[in-house]
Amino acid sequence: MKHDLKIPQATTKRLPLYYRFLQNFANEGKRRISSQELSEAMKIDSATIRRDFSYFGALGKKGYGYDVLYLLEFFRQTLDQDEGANVALIGVGNLGNAFLKYNFQKNHNTRIVVAFDSKAPQEGTEINGIPVYHPDRLEEMYHAYHAELAILTVSSRSAQIMADRLVAIDAKGILNFTPVRLNVPDSLKLLNIDLSVELEALIYLIRNSD
């Protein structure tokens, strides 16, 4: 994603969703939509959509709405959809295995190209066609497979250690699925996804809804 403005992280997370839903609209033959139609499809408040879009200038016309094909092309370029992203998976436990099976099937430009796990042999093995190496070979194989970012699904005690090693080899980003809040420099982009926290939040919403 290339843009001069400072886009809030919450907005950034929604951009791929906008792109996906716009693809759906285009596939259905729809050529024009309103923020309300997009809101109903995505279950996101229309004011939020308009605010998100406003960071990128005038994407629509008052009284007309949004041109679906124009928006689709705009977000394709904004998200660099033509440029692939090679991902390294660190930790092949239950969650890691699920990632290897899925391997971003709906996004052909993003893929896991290499994985690392403490149970893998030094010479490497394959799971679902993806090479898996022992973490001792991280520095060597991360660059050999031209990985840009990493998904971290290791144990809590290994999380910061692996993050430090990724920083040292100039990884561009980490998607952190461990409960550890990692200490990384600002130059590395970090997103934390704590499934237990998300589940607890959902339980709270269920138990405190009217």
PDB file of N, CA, C and O in Angstrom, residues 72 95 108 157:
ATOM      1  N   LEU A  72     -12.836  -0.257  -7.565  1.00  0.00           N
ATOM      2  CA  LEU A  72     -12.115  -1.527  -7.598  1.00  0.00           C
ATOM      3  C   LEU A  72     -10.689  -1.324  -8.092  1.00  0.00           C
ATOM      4  O   LEU A  72      -9.725  -1.837  -7.499  1.00  0.00           O
ATOM      5  N   LEU A  95      -2.386 -24.129  14.785  1.00  0.00           N
ATOM      6  CA  LEU A  95      -2.740 -22.932  14.019  1.00  0.00           C
ATOM      7  C   LEU A  95      -1.871 -22.806  12.774  1.00  0.00           C
ATOM      8  O   LEU A  95      -2.355 -22.488  11.685  1.00  0.00           O
ATOM      9  N   HIS A 108      -4.492 -14.669  -4.519  1.00  0.00           N
ATOM     10  CA  HIS A 108      -3.443 -15.387  -5.240  1.00  0.00           C
ATOM     11  C   HIS A 108      -2.102 -14.665  -5.210  1.00  0.00           C
ATOM     12  O   HIS A 108      -1.094 -15.242  -5.598  1.00  0.00           O
ATOM     13  N   ARG A 157       7.051 -18.214  25.041  1.00  0.00           N
ATOM     14  CA  ARG A 157       8.463 -18.072  25.461  1.00  0.00           C
ATOM     15  C   ARG A 157       9.407 -17.851  24.277  1.00  0.00           C
ATOM     16  O   ARG A 157      10.510 -17.334  24.446  1.00  0.00           O
TER      17      ARG A 157
END
